[in-house]
Amino acid sequence: MDRNIMCPRSLRYLLAVAEHHSFTRAAEALYVSQPTLSQQIKQLEESLDVQLLDRSGRSVRLTDAGEVYVGYARRALGELDAGKRAIHELQDLSRGSLRLGMTPITDYLAAPLLDNFNTRYPGITVSTLEMPQDDIESGVAEDNIDIGIAFTNTLSTEARSNGIETQLLFIEPLNIAVGKAHHCAGQEEPLNEHAFEQEPLVLLNSDFALRRHIDLYCLEHNISPHIAIETNSLSTIIEVLRLGRLATILPDSIVCRQHEVYSVMLLPELPHHTITLISRKESYKSPASLAFMDLAAGWGVDGCRKIPSHRSGPCPMSELCDPDED
Amino acid sequence: MDRNIMCPRSLRYLLAVAEHHSFTRAAEALYVSQPTLSQQIKQLEESLDVQLLDRSGRSVRLTDAGEVYVGYARRALGELDAGKRAIHELQDLSRGSLRLGMTPITDYLAAPLLDNFNTRYPGITVSTLEMPQDDIESGVAEDNIDIGIAFTNTLSTEARSNGIETQLLFIEPLNIAVGKAHHCAGQEEPLNEHAFEQEPLVLLNSDFALRRHIDLYCLEHNISPHIAIETNSLSTIIEVLRLGRLATILPDSIVCRQHEVYSVMLLPELPHHTITLISRKESYKSPASLAFMDLAAGWGVDGCRKIPSHRSGPCPMSELCDPDED
DNA sequence: CCGGTCCATAGCCATCGCCTATAGAGCTAA
DNA sequence: TTAGCTCTATAGGCGATGGCTATGGACCGG
């Protein structure tokens, strides 16, 4: 029974004999006994049904067949060595890949984190997929994406039972956002719920967790918002704000990055927006996934400490974009 | 003790699981039991110190490391398969090499045989080395050449004890050769030994077996040859003949290929020249060597049958060059 | 002819590959 | 929530294997 024909060990034995022109010297070099070498190479020759070595002279030489075969054997061993190195490079993160799912909102928020990750691990390829929140949850569950960046408080019970686990990234205050030409632009005094009901709004549609978050707030406070436009495009929302007539509700970190778009507080206050990483619970995680989650964990904790409930300073993103301050 | 890490068997097990996404189905496909597969792959992962398969879901999938590694594993197995095919192709003579040693005389005689061999086995590279007879014998003994084409009756006793074996190639009559302008050119009547002693000769020097053959003949018949020029160059001999003054002794097959060079018989007749293949006795012979010796055996037998003691027809080489007449 | 060197074989033994039996986890349907 | 089914991992047994030492036999040089 040829269980171990052409094992790397046998190939190395052959190559050593070819190099040293002697079973005895090759055996010494390989730290095995000469009879071991003799027997193993004999079995290799028998399994290949060809004589690889010419033993008739004083020194051992490769036959024509042996010459041909050692070329292939060397390349085969080279592939195995390269394979071993490659998987260890993967483990030390000099190479790899990562699939991230994000909504348009979290795409915006996480961009600095992605940039930081790529700076730190340039050999890892990150592919990001923009999708609605529900698709992120199912994508993680079905292993179509490695990590989702989503809102926590809207995770479905189905997601929770699907073996999804969460890791806090950061908490974001939400406020009314208006363009420069809007009559509320620049006012320090918060809007009350009655005034809020009078404002025509442009909002994301209900595919998005942010929208559902707003709907829940309105339901809880008995507010009937005046929704003029619904869309699935954040860009569309920003453009409409600039026209000056409509308002929207957005995380502060997005607002402060838009030219001539202003925050206005709402009372009662909108619950803060919690951004989390979601991944499959108790399943294999690649080194790249683990590295991203580690980076995000350190980054998010710093982020949380630095965001006050009501901000008077510059855009929080400039603080968050420099995690190396520690 | 990791005796058999990365054996082709383990690699094939891994590739099968990756393909079937199931240990059970892969085991069925490989005709081993499922626990065997499970254990062998576990050992491979332990030896590489990395997890290659993600078993956490309902179907088994490769990890990132696994994806990387199977590429290398496939190529390694491909090299081994190719190596196996290549050595069997070698055995079927689609590739190989052959080193031949010949004297200037036998080089001439064997050229049609070489041409025939190359026609039949175009994948085999033949390298010919021209050398004196003694060098042919020692070259074979020391395995610097695979086969020598030499004269039999001058083999030394040393060569015979050196484990040299011989195989008859063909027997060649020797005669006086003269140029067109020589006074004996075209005469049908043989020269007797007295007239022969008067003729100035150009001969090869005593490094060459042909020369020693001629010296032995003269000694046996008490003839004192008139040797005007000695050389180690057959070309020189042919050029000197053309000048018309000198004669030489050559195999008929060389004479009939020279423009305006004529044979003249000598009485008593020179012993025929026996050309043989010499090779190392009881040592490894490559498939290419065996094939050459087989072809020469069939060719030489045909050659011997076709050469009469005194020729009246065209050059024997044209007969010998067509061994496919059978 | 003798002594030394080197490869091949014999016999022994620890380890291995493969088996069957079965434990345990996970999933689905009732 | 529970039972049944499927699939992977582990336990234990056994024949096969890789490696050892001892030694036979061939070959070479003095």
XYZ file of C-alpha atoms (C1' of nucleotides) in Angstrom:
712
model
C 0.000 0.000 0.000
C 1.566 3.225 -1.170
C 0.391 5.514 1.598
C 3.116 8.085 1.506
C 4.481 8.044 -1.995
C 6.040 11.298 -3.081
C 5.931 12.763 0.425
C 8.099 15.836 0.814
C 10.338 13.768 3.073
C 11.066 11.281 0.277
C 11.622 14.099 -2.189
C 14.062 15.773 0.191
C 15.868 12.453 0.593
C 16.235 12.174 -3.187
C 17.447 15.739 -3.576
C 20.010 15.263 -0.847
C 21.432 12.140 -2.480
C 21.550 13.944 -5.821
C 23.428 16.819 -4.225
C 25.891 14.770 -2.161
C 26.346 11.909 -4.685
C 26.310 9.540 -1.706
C 23.678 7.888 0.449
C 25.990 7.984 3.432
C 26.795 11.692 3.211
C 23.178 12.602 2.387
C 21.996 10.637 5.421
C 24.430 12.527 7.639
C 23.234 15.828 6.242
C 19.609 14.870 6.893
C 20.230 13.363 10.349
C 18.808 9.980 9.389
C 20.579 6.655 9.073
C 21.907 5.460 5.696
C 19.613 2.393 5.549
C 16.606 4.668 6.121
C 17.582 6.754 3.119
C 18.280 3.707 1.015
C 14.897 2.159 1.785
C 12.862 5.329 1.359
C 14.374 6.116 -2.012
C 13.923 2.539 -3.117
C 10.226 2.810 -2.289
C 9.961 6.088 -4.172
C 11.541 4.459 -7.234
C 9.206 1.477 -6.924
C 6.143 3.677 -6.638
C 7.211 5.653 -9.712
C 8.282 2.451 -11.468
C 11.528 4.043 -12.611
C 15.116 4.121 -11.472
C 16.061 7.626 -10.386
C 19.636 6.983 -9.241
C 22.596 5.246 -10.859
C 24.417 3.418 -8.084
C 26.809 1.402 -10.247
C 29.828 3.660 -9.915
C 31.693 4.868 -6.870
C 29.546 7.925 -6.578
C 25.775 7.964 -6.917
C 24.353 9.924 -9.817
C 20.939 10.758 -11.117
C 19.686 8.850 -14.109
C 18.101 10.735 -16.980
C 14.749 10.079 -15.335
C 16.167 11.237 -12.025
C 17.419 14.477 -13.570
C 13.987 15.168 -14.966
C 12.192 14.232 -11.774
C 14.266 16.297 -9.361
C 13.315 19.434 -11.303
C 9.653 18.752 -10.639
C 10.353 17.670 -7.069
C 12.212 20.910 -6.321
C 9.379 23.008 -7.671
C 6.796 21.020 -5.731
C 8.738 21.515 -2.495
C 9.156 25.178 -3.383
C 5.391 25.576 -3.679
C 4.850 23.991 -0.278
C 7.456 26.235 1.339
C 5.941 29.293 -0.326
C 2.478 28.220 0.839
C 3.660 27.964 4.422
C 5.214 31.421 4.244
C 2.134 32.891 2.631
C -0.235 31.706 5.357
C 2.093 33.033 8.029
C 2.200 36.372 6.252
C -1.581 36.304 6.436
C -1.369 35.748 10.171
C 1.062 38.607 10.689
C -1.273 40.711 8.583
C 1.134 41.438 5.810
C -1.613 40.282 3.486
C -5.328 39.514 3.609
C -8.795 40.832 2.800
C -11.795 42.242 4.637
C -15.407 42.744 3.551
C -17.291 45.554 5.276
C -20.995 46.369 5.013
C -22.173 49.876 5.777
C -25.170 52.162 5.296
C -24.606 55.529 3.602
C -24.579 57.058 7.086
C -22.094 54.699 8.671
C -20.045 54.783 5.488
C -19.519 58.449 6.194
C -18.788 57.984 9.854
C -16.335 55.112 9.461
C -14.229 56.560 6.664
C -11.546 57.859 9.054
C -11.379 54.424 10.697
C -10.914 52.761 7.308
C -8.194 55.181 6.372
C -6.428 54.487 9.642
C -6.731 50.721 9.157
C -5.290 50.862 5.650
C -2.409 53.047 6.818
C -1.599 50.516 9.500
C -2.100 47.387 7.346
C -1.430 48.337 3.739
C -1.277 44.699 2.639
C -4.902 44.049 3.546
C -7.501 44.727 0.884
C -10.744 46.210 2.227
C -13.858 46.026 0.116
C -16.813 48.067 1.377
C -20.405 47.447 0.376
C -23.037 50.111 0.935
C -26.443 48.673 1.764
C -29.522 49.204 3.985
C -29.331 48.133 7.635
C -31.373 44.941 7.180
C -29.070 43.795 4.418
C -26.074 44.368 6.694
C -27.555 42.098 9.338
C -28.429 39.324 6.910
C -25.127 39.753 5.083
C -23.222 39.131 8.313
C -25.481 36.203 9.227
C -25.000 34.610 5.816
C -21.273 35.325 5.721
C -21.470 37.548 2.691
C -19.665 40.223 4.667
C -17.180 39.843 7.520
C -18.176 42.913 9.558
C -21.111 45.317 9.387
C -21.039 48.856 10.675
C -24.579 49.534 11.779
C -26.867 51.097 14.353
C -27.347 49.094 17.504
C -30.696 50.068 18.840
C -32.454 48.995 15.704
C -31.071 45.489 15.558
C -33.926 43.105 15.052
C -34.668 40.246 17.416
C -34.094 38.024 14.435
C -30.563 39.391 14.125
C -29.960 38.850 17.810
C -31.023 35.222 17.548
C -29.032 34.747 14.376
C -25.824 34.635 16.335
C -24.882 38.228 15.680
C -22.598 39.877 18.149
C -22.012 43.603 18.556
C -19.110 45.787 19.551
C -19.664 49.448 20.364
C -17.946 51.780 17.949
C -19.152 55.220 19.075
C -22.173 57.224 20.126
C -23.317 60.138 17.996
C -25.755 62.966 18.891
C -28.450 63.683 16.341
C -29.826 67.135 15.599
C -31.817 69.124 13.089
C -29.690 70.217 10.138
C -30.460 73.239 7.909
C -28.856 75.102 5.035
C -27.443 78.620 5.208
C -30.589 80.154 3.727
C -32.953 78.412 6.122
C -34.670 80.706 8.601
C -33.337 78.649 11.571
C -29.728 78.699 10.389
C -27.365 79.789 13.155
C -29.947 80.057 15.913
C -28.724 78.944 19.325
C -32.172 78.399 20.814
C -33.423 74.793 20.367
C -36.632 74.087 18.474
C -39.488 72.771 20.526
C -41.639 69.923 19.232
C -44.428 72.261 18.093
C -42.074 74.367 15.982
C -40.557 71.171 14.707
C -43.927 69.981 13.420
C -44.163 73.119 11.288
C -40.883 72.531 9.509
C -41.058 70.718 6.181
C -38.462 67.862 6.211
C -36.381 65.874 3.780
C -35.570 62.452 5.325
C -34.159 59.069 4.386
C -36.807 56.426 3.687
C -37.714 53.647 6.124
C -35.130 51.206 4.778
C -32.688 53.148 6.910
C -32.201 52.725 10.647
C -31.774 56.476 11.096
C -35.282 57.016 9.758
C -36.746 54.330 11.983
C -34.918 55.929 14.914
C -36.602 59.262 14.117
C -40.014 57.628 13.673
C -39.710 55.979 17.066
C -38.819 59.290 18.718
C -41.830 61.014 17.108
C -44.120 58.184 18.196
C -42.828 58.369 21.750
C -43.285 62.133 21.910
C -46.506 62.287 19.990
C -44.966 64.431 17.252
C -46.355 64.455 13.704
C -43.400 65.407 11.515
C -44.007 67.210 8.242
C -42.151 64.963 5.785
C -41.913 66.752 2.439
C -39.409 64.427 0.715
C -38.215 60.878 1.268
C -35.078 59.505 -0.390
C -32.415 56.800 -0.133
C -29.668 59.245 -1.036
C -27.723 61.235 1.540
C -26.288 63.397 -1.252
C -29.790 64.321 -2.324
C -30.584 65.365 1.250
C -27.517 67.618 1.447
C -28.322 69.273 -1.890
C -31.911 69.918 -0.876
C -30.758 71.477 2.424
C -28.570 73.928 0.526
C -31.633 75.249 -1.272
C -32.617 76.618 2.108
C -36.288 75.658 2.398
C -36.223 72.195 4.006
C -34.630 70.752 7.130
C -33.478 67.242 8.027
C -32.116 65.262 11.003
C -28.507 64.019 10.873
C -25.606 63.022 13.122
C -23.457 65.987 14.135
C -20.343 64.439 12.629
C -21.902 64.549 9.198
C -23.265 68.044 9.601
C -19.974 69.636 10.621
C -18.316 68.289 7.488
C -20.773 69.990 5.147
C -19.999 73.472 3.940
C -22.693 75.957 5.144
C -24.876 73.383 6.859
C -25.815 74.136 10.481
C -27.032 72.155 13.473
C -30.043 73.209 15.479
C -30.946 71.396 18.696
C -34.360 69.846 19.180
C -36.187 69.548 22.525
C -36.961 67.056 23.865
C -33.533 65.791 22.753
C -33.269 62.992 20.148
C -31.708 59.844 21.670
C -28.052 59.535 20.683
C -27.201 57.325 17.736
C -25.140 54.235 18.664
C -22.870 52.897 15.957
C -21.633 49.347 16.387
C -19.655 46.693 14.598
C -21.670 43.562 14.032
C -20.239 40.159 13.195
C -21.179 36.501 13.437
C -21.002 35.149 16.943
C -18.798 32.104 17.621
C -17.581 31.625 14.104
C -14.186 31.773 12.517
C -12.754 35.273 12.198
C -9.851 35.956 9.885
C -6.756 37.718 11.238
C -7.755 40.779 9.202
C -11.225 40.823 10.810
C -9.740 40.508 14.270
C -7.263 43.293 13.564
C -10.017 45.602 12.346
C -12.151 44.894 15.387
C -9.196 45.531 17.695
C -8.447 48.819 15.978
C -12.099 49.827 16.097
C -12.331 48.921 19.793
C -9.433 51.196 20.725
C -10.652 53.902 18.426
C -14.304 53.840 19.511
C -13.474 54.057 23.235
C -11.422 57.176 22.606
C -14.236 58.515 20.480
C -16.849 58.007 23.203
C -14.800 59.813 25.839
C -14.392 62.837 23.630
C -17.959 63.511 22.500
C -19.901 65.761 25.020
C -23.693 65.750 24.966
C -23.815 69.358 23.653
C -20.815 70.449 21.642
C -19.384 73.946 21.571
C -16.022 73.097 19.981
C -15.032 72.246 16.401
C -16.134 69.171 14.471
C -15.614 66.008 16.551
C -14.268 64.235 13.489
C -11.010 66.192 13.730
C -10.556 64.808 17.228
C -11.567 61.322 16.174
C -9.311 61.365 13.162
C -6.214 61.512 15.297
C -6.293 58.397 17.510
C -2.483 58.447 17.877
C -2.711 61.299 20.413
C -2.355 58.714 23.242
C 7.004 13.522 15.348
C 5.679 15.114 12.167
C 6.697 12.413 9.766
C 4.322 13.047 6.957
C 3.359 16.692 7.138
C 2.197 18.098 3.861
C 2.105 14.713 2.205
C 0.238 14.741 -1.103
C -2.408 12.612 0.601
C -3.121 15.321 3.198
C -3.142 17.986 0.509
C -5.619 15.964 -1.536
C -7.786 15.550 1.558
C -7.831 19.328 2.058
C -8.623 20.031 -1.578
C -11.481 17.535 -1.518
C -13.064 19.110 1.566
C -12.700 22.554 0.007
C -14.412 21.319 -3.134
C -17.250 19.374 -1.467
C -17.731 21.757 1.518
C -18.226 18.665 3.660
C -15.986 16.139 5.397
C -18.541 13.405 4.873
C -18.940 13.948 1.135
C -15.209 14.453 0.599
C -14.503 11.214 2.466
C -16.927 9.367 0.215
C -15.288 10.817 -2.865
C -11.838 9.759 -1.627
C -12.920 6.311 -0.407
C -11.762 6.918 3.139
C -13.791 7.190 6.316
C -14.920 10.594 7.590
C -12.945 10.356 10.877
C -9.803 9.633 8.853
C -10.298 12.829 6.904
C -11.098 14.808 10.017
C -7.973 13.604 11.796
C -5.598 14.010 8.883
C -6.690 17.567 8.196
C -6.504 18.413 11.865
C -2.891 17.230 11.877
C -2.114 19.283 8.777
C -3.544 22.385 10.464
C -1.543 21.660 13.613
C 1.672 21.215 11.672
C 1.107 24.499 9.835
C -0.119 26.133 13.053
C -3.080 27.704 11.264
C -6.752 26.953 10.764
C -7.423 26.167 7.120
C -11.149 25.351 7.328
C -14.086 27.181 8.882
C -16.314 24.492 10.355
C -18.651 26.819 12.252
C -21.478 26.858 9.706
C -23.509 24.084 8.205
C -21.120 23.709 5.321
C -17.350 23.695 5.650
C -15.496 26.557 4.008
C -11.885 27.563 3.580
C -10.552 30.300 5.808
C -8.492 33.085 4.267
C -5.380 31.081 5.122
C -7.017 28.025 3.600
C -7.782 29.903 0.377
C -4.171 30.986 0.109
C -2.779 27.567 0.960
C -4.853 25.499 -1.454
C -3.421 27.509 -4.349
C 0.067 26.438 -3.379
C -1.071 22.899 -2.610
C -2.650 22.530 -6.076
C 0.480 23.714 -7.790
C 2.675 21.420 -5.708
C 0.492 18.428 -6.596
C 0.526 19.546 -10.214
C 4.332 19.507 -10.246
C 4.397 15.993 -8.845
C 1.898 14.778 -11.418
C 3.845 16.449 -14.190
C 7.055 14.909 -12.897
C 5.521 11.464 -12.974
C 4.374 11.985 -16.558
C 7.708 13.415 -17.615
C 9.713 10.424 -16.408
C 7.331 8.043 -18.126
C 7.622 10.077 -21.295
C 11.372 9.748 -20.938
C 10.955 6.021 -20.784
C 8.963 6.195 -23.941
C 11.806 8.136 -25.435
C 10.049 11.374 -26.077
C 12.945 13.110 -24.321
C 16.493 12.301 -23.157
C 20.161 12.652 -23.990
C 22.999 10.479 -25.282
C 26.777 10.995 -25.281
C 28.753 9.239 -28.027
C 32.514 8.956 -28.410
C 33.999 8.285 -31.829
C 37.266 8.434 -33.691
C 37.392 10.509 -36.902
C 37.022 7.243 -38.810
C 34.096 5.867 -36.909
C 32.559 9.339 -36.860
C 32.333 9.092 -40.624
C 31.005 5.583 -40.606
C 28.355 6.125 -38.007
C 26.914 9.359 -39.356
C 24.056 7.581 -41.200
C 23.220 5.686 -37.999
C 23.091 8.919 -36.041
C 20.895 10.522 -38.629
C 18.556 7.544 -38.494
C 18.448 7.649 -34.676
C 17.619 11.340 -34.606
C 14.904 10.879 -37.204
C 13.352 8.152 -35.097
C 13.794 9.889 -31.698
C 13.806 13.624 -32.318
C 13.353 14.376 -28.626
C 16.685 12.817 -27.694
C 19.720 15.058 -27.798
C 22.849 13.331 -29.090
C 26.233 14.877 -28.360
C 29.192 13.352 -30.185
C 32.798 13.677 -29.078
C 35.616 12.905 -31.487
C 38.632 11.378 -29.774
C 41.346 8.738 -30.190
C 40.451 5.092 -29.516
C 42.133 4.924 -26.101
C 40.190 7.944 -24.947
C 36.973 6.257 -26.076
C 37.708 3.247 -23.907
C 38.612 5.270 -20.831
C 35.719 7.643 -21.457
C 33.272 4.752 -21.351
C 34.952 3.275 -18.283
C 34.810 6.597 -16.422
C 31.269 7.339 -17.580
C 32.195 10.482 -19.441
C 30.486 9.026 -22.460
C 27.559 6.582 -22.657
C 28.607 4.668 -25.766
C 31.805 4.532 -27.778
C 31.962 3.621 -31.446
C 35.333 1.982 -31.846
C 37.348 -0.801 -33.439
C 37.054 -4.138 -31.712
C 40.246 -5.945 -32.461
C 42.347 -3.252 -30.909
C 40.601 -3.202 -27.578
C 43.192 -3.403 -24.874
C 43.199 -6.078 -22.205
C 42.794 -3.217 -19.757
C 39.560 -2.213 -21.433
C 38.339 -5.786 -21.308
C 38.985 -5.984 -17.569
C 37.441 -2.556 -17.024
C 33.984 -3.997 -17.443
C 33.598 -2.864 -21.043
C 31.133 -4.769 -23.174
C 30.966 -4.773 -26.940
C 28.251 -5.063 -29.549
C 29.102 -5.617 -33.201
C 28.085 -2.723 -35.406
C 29.449 -3.694 -38.808
C 32.473 -5.036 -40.655
C 34.211 -2.856 -43.156
C 36.712 -3.878 -45.851
C 39.874 -1.777 -46.015
C 41.731 -0.966 -49.230
C 44.334 1.294 -50.747
C 42.872 4.676 -51.652
C 44.356 7.012 -54.295
C 43.461 10.294 -55.983
C 42.472 10.755 -59.624
C 45.967 11.760 -60.669
C 47.667 8.807 -59.013
C 49.182 6.313 -61.450
C 47.154 3.449 -59.893
C 43.800 5.289 -60.110
C 41.094 3.120 -61.724
C 43.196 -0.033 -62.115
C 41.278 -3.244 -61.477
C 44.332 -5.411 -60.815
C 45.278 -5.538 -57.088
C 48.633 -4.386 -55.857
C 50.925 -7.062 -54.529
C 52.972 -6.473 -51.352
C 56.142 -5.678 -53.276
C 54.476 -2.946 -55.344
C 52.811 -1.729 -52.155
C 56.198 -1.216 -50.480
C 57.185 1.134 -53.323
C 54.188 3.432 -52.848
C 54.716 6.488 -50.630
C 51.864 6.650 -48.076
C 50.021 9.239 -46.018
C 48.572 7.557 -42.865
C 46.967 8.417 -39.536
C 49.369 8.362 -36.615
C 49.493 5.546 -34.047
C 46.949 7.124 -31.704
C 44.391 5.710 -34.114
C 43.227 2.106 -34.123
C 43.130 2.064 -37.919
C 46.832 2.782 -37.988
C 47.606 0.081 -35.435
C 45.490 -2.293 -37.533
C 47.660 -1.503 -40.604
C 50.883 -1.841 -38.596
C 49.792 -5.284 -37.386
C 49.041 -6.401 -40.962
C 52.457 -5.262 -42.205
C 54.185 -6.989 -39.305
C 52.324 -10.228 -40.030
C 53.193 -10.126 -43.754
C 56.716 -8.850 -43.375
C 55.915 -5.668 -45.336
C 57.888 -2.449 -44.812
C 55.476 0.345 -45.768
C 56.849 3.585 -47.156
C 55.191 6.111 -44.798
C 55.763 9.571 -46.209
C 53.355 11.532 -43.947
C 51.645 10.848 -40.614
C 48.758 12.948 -39.399
C 45.838 12.949 -36.989
C 43.534 14.587 -39.528
C 41.429 12.627 -41.975
C 40.743 15.835 -43.906
C 44.484 16.287 -44.396
C 44.739 12.742 -45.750
C 41.941 13.360 -48.278
C 43.508 16.613 -49.447
C 46.925 15.012 -49.885
C 45.391 12.165 -51.912
C 43.845 14.669 -54.321
C 47.321 15.983 -55.147
C 47.891 12.593 -56.834
C 51.280 11.543 -55.565
C 50.553 9.650 -52.315
C 48.294 6.712 -51.377
C 46.602 5.734 -48.102
C 44.506 2.882 -46.614
C 40.885 3.579 -45.705
C 37.542 1.814 -45.248
C 35.630 1.520 -48.481
C 32.653 3.426 -47.101
C 34.807 6.504 -46.650
C 36.473 6.186 -50.051
C 33.278 5.942 -52.046
C 31.999 9.161 -50.505
C 34.984 11.203 -51.698
C 34.818 12.864 -55.089
C 37.526 11.473 -57.428
C 39.099 9.132 -54.870
C 39.463 5.506 -55.946
C 39.914 2.142 -54.229
C 42.622 -0.294 -55.212
C 42.762 -3.770 -53.718
C 45.834 -5.060 -51.942
C 47.009 -8.690 -51.878
C 47.228 -10.370 -49.470
C 43.937 -8.773 -48.386
C 43.867 -6.465 -45.345
C 41.726 -7.950 -42.539
C 38.294 -6.361 -42.465
C 37.748 -3.560 -39.990
C 35.291 -4.452 -37.226
C 33.374 -1.506 -35.816
C 31.673 -2.039 -32.441
C 29.714 -0.197 -29.835
C 31.411 -0.255 -26.474
C 29.706 0.535 -23.169
C 30.115 -0.143 -19.489
C 29.223 -3.663 -18.510
C 26.544 -4.166 -15.822
C 25.873 -0.519 -15.182
C 22.824 1.623 -15.539
C 21.888 2.445 -19.110
C 19.485 5.235 -19.864
C 16.459 4.523 -22.074
C 18.147 6.623 -24.771
C 21.300 4.449 -24.620
C 19.254 1.270 -24.813
C 17.319 2.598 -27.778
C 20.508 3.538 -29.615
C 22.022 0.131 -28.988
C 18.845 -1.572 -30.201
C 18.784 0.510 -33.368
C 22.497 -0.136 -33.958
C 22.005 -3.878 -33.444
C 19.317 -4.057 -36.131
C 21.225 -1.742 -38.380
C 24.611 -3.485 -38.056
C 23.161 -6.929 -38.755
C 21.598 -5.615 -41.926
C 24.851 -3.923 -42.819
C 26.909 -7.108 -42.427
C 24.588 -9.088 -44.693
C 24.843 -6.525 -47.417
C 28.566 -5.971 -47.649
C 30.280 -8.534 -49.989
C 34.027 -9.154 -49.675
C 34.689 -7.489 -53.072
C 32.227 -4.875 -54.162
C 31.261 -4.166 -57.746
C 28.113 -2.113 -57.058
C 27.583 1.454 -55.830
C 28.699 2.795 -52.475
C 27.542 0.505 -49.650
C 26.453 3.522 -47.642
C 23.421 4.035 -49.866
C 22.307 0.516 -48.956
C 23.087 1.005 -45.321
C 21.276 4.314 -45.216
C 17.979 2.652 -45.962
C 17.366 0.174 -43.108
C 13.584 0.395 -43.638
C 13.803 -1.884 -46.696
C 12.845 -4.871 -44.496
C 44.545 -10.805 -1.379
C 43.070 -7.921 2.387
C 41.068 -4.003 4.573
C 38.082 -0.139 4.112
C 34.011 2.123 2.245
C 29.459 2.223 0.737
C 24.821 0.542 -0.454
C 21.140 -3.050 0.455
C 18.775 -6.219 3.448
C 17.068 -8.283 7.908
C 14.762 -7.779 12.017
C 12.910 -4.977 15.664
C 10.055 -1.249 17.535
C 7.654 3.218 18.158
C 4.579 5.780 15.539
C 1.138 6.437 12.105
C -3.084 6.007 8.983
C -7.189 3.991 8.813
C -10.962 1.635 10.635
C -15.504 1.250 13.654
C -18.089 2.982 17.456
C -19.809 6.772 19.424
C -20.034 11.533 21.685
C -21.543 16.056 20.995
C -23.168 20.040 18.428
C -26.425 22.073 15.454
C -30.567 22.281 12.789
C -35.367 21.398 11.584
C -39.977 19.986 12.257
C -43.676 18.861 15.167
C -39.404 22.716 23.840
C -38.202 18.214 22.346
C -37.044 14.497 19.292
C -34.758 12.924 15.330
C -31.407 13.512 11.863
C -26.956 14.993 10.036
C -22.296 16.069 10.490
C -17.731 16.628 12.711
C -14.533 15.218 16.492
C -12.753 11.832 19.672
C -11.597 7.112 21.522
C -9.576 2.856 20.971
C -7.833 -0.992 18.137
C -4.874 -2.785 14.531
C -2.092 -3.404 10.385
C 1.400 -0.631 7.978
C 5.268 2.368 8.012
C 9.673 4.997 9.056
C 13.561 4.728 11.496
C 16.927 2.305 14.041
C 21.135 -1.166 14.607
C 23.508 -5.064 12.832
C 25.357 -6.989 9.072
C 25.871 -8.977 4.206
C 27.831 -8.165 -0.143
C 30.030 -5.494 -3.812
C 33.725 -2.681 -5.142
C 38.103 -0.354 -4.940
C 42.815 0.706 -3.697
C 47.099 -0.648 -1.770
